[in-house]
């Protein structure tokens, strides 16, 4: 794009004659600008350049005293404090410019010039965009002012990949052309930034584990640079281009990073791990990190930072506070001082696996331009009625006095299909204001975050998310700017957008909108009423195993999903128990949702089948309509399977085989619906989930990019049905569900430090060397293992660090208490710790396995190590190291049920190949 100011730039500096000296007919079609009060020259010039298509000549004004020398074809622009507007613009309009980014557009009558006045340069830019969008350059009386409701309105892009790099862990991706060729594509960046300014986004977040080693060099640590010199030069060039172009458009670039991740060459030089959740903060690590941040801020002073204190380092505690206040913020201040800047860039603290209110209390006296951020519905989109403890955290952050930002994160339950329900989004933004007390928004890509910039659609070439998900970006931006719009107003707006984009009949734009809003309820309702987690370890669109529906605790149920990110209601387990006992149901029930989602899907299909064909973007319209059929099939699959699950759970109480037989027709219907779903996705999608690593656990473990497509899951569900029918046949001959085969475990030989004491695991044994508590319940198969006695007080203060050597691969059995009290070590949870399954420890191998006197029940998790020397590290808090066994043991999880609560029915569904279903 060529800019007029390159031709007329000389007019920006000399003072030309006052407007009163301009002949009436000397110039027409002019852009007259008041140049006073400008603090961001490039943004001011860019705002004017957006009007360039009118081919207006730029002229600088020195006064605004009279109107008789101005033509109705003239546009007069400027900043509120840049000149005296009172003689030309009504005072009541000028008074409305009381917020940053606000603007007004005014034309007295058809014979008068058009005035665009901004509170600041961003406001002027948005005013110019409003004029172009509404085509207000045609002379007619106009009076309009506007301002954003949310202060920060941002989108995010991840410099991440679908798989780990060799020899690296999660989030570790240097900035190189080989990994991210799109990052160096200036044309793509320009398109994306133009989309942002058209939607009035003002922040662009770049997510990466440790970006500094790709973007800055350190005098004291030259070996920390992770890219070669030519790549580093390209990184400098593209980052400078990006930040400069973003600044012109009123956009803050905000660089995100995790703590504490070290660059690979630095870590290897000093014999450290790149990531270690229970890392000890040393002067070396602190010095490197502080200097990295300082160098980055000095080099890019107009770039903000987004800080994730938890996950890569152990969250919640004084270490978090110290790291933020004594390393990160001082590093920012060092960089500002070195660059001679007094403009504090925005620093945003994520409330992820950290005590954000406590951190903010210590940080605000040190640094003022602080923001907070927390996930809206976890890593999903589930409800516009958030509540419970998670809402309480948002409210605490919203009351601090700084801007609190809502992070619409990952969207694991929406991917890979299109999501375009403006009404659901509008209500969600309303909840962000009214319930979460938030005044900012941060939007993830709607799907395929780990595969940016491409969508998962199976097409010739690759489809860009930027093109596919235009409604996603537009809807969040529209309501972040202003949420209080009527449903009737929004129906008109969006039906017109759809009509124009797809070349539809006018009435069909509204029909398509209604269909999109119907299917927009399906995925949120499925996850919030049937799911295991709000995190990206579950790929909701691939379905769920029966055992995941009837025994979610086996899979590490994340209860916050039901307690905070769903309306009040019942889980499947709760519903079945109440149904059996004849108790009153409460709120949203599984059966209600099972019926609702099918109704939504059927209505949507009925609507689109009444439409006439479109004439524009027809290939994309075909893909969108296919997604609606996909949602219908997905709804039918879940609905039938949930009803089957309720029949199975009723058997738990009745022990009547007829309950199991009643589940067969529904389970058969769920498989039939899944066959239809598979047919619809087989040639339309490359994958369901874009994160194709060991974090993926549900419905099947997705390591090495397996079980990522419906064609891979269909045989699993078919096997599940066959196994279930076979189990019913066996039960009719031998009533009662058979217990899982539990082999007697034998201790593996390991070498421990001399000061470590072991004792035989049995009733009455003492797991702690500083307490008299004893084991009161355990299953027979664990008796005789050599338990490691630990010091509970030391565990609470510094965690557990247990060195050992083994000549063979082993599993370490660790008992975690079923309690969230901070006295106990937290279980490995992928929702907050991406490394929580690095040793296969994320899932409990033996549930309800052990009880210590006066203490909560323990579940046993196993950590797998190859032969060699290792250190088992556990987080702060009490836990029990129950011993070592051969790695071949405990291949499948089970419920020891030492409190005799009843079998969990998992054996009814058998195995798929070597995996217990």
PDB file of C-alpha atoms in Angstrom, residues 153 157 236 509 690 737:
ATOM      1  CA  UNK A 153      -8.749  -6.370  23.490  1.00  0.00           C
ATOM      2  CA  UNK A 157      -0.688 -16.540  18.242  1.00  0.00           C
ATOM      3  CA  UNK A 236      15.529  -8.831  14.668  1.00  0.00           C
ATOM      4  CA  UNK A 509     -28.584 -15.035   6.051  1.00  0.00           C
ATOM      5  CA  UNK A 690      -3.751 -29.879  17.127  1.00  0.00           C
ATOM      6  CA  UNK A 737     -18.862 -58.494  37.829  1.00  0.00           C
TER       7      UNK A 737
END
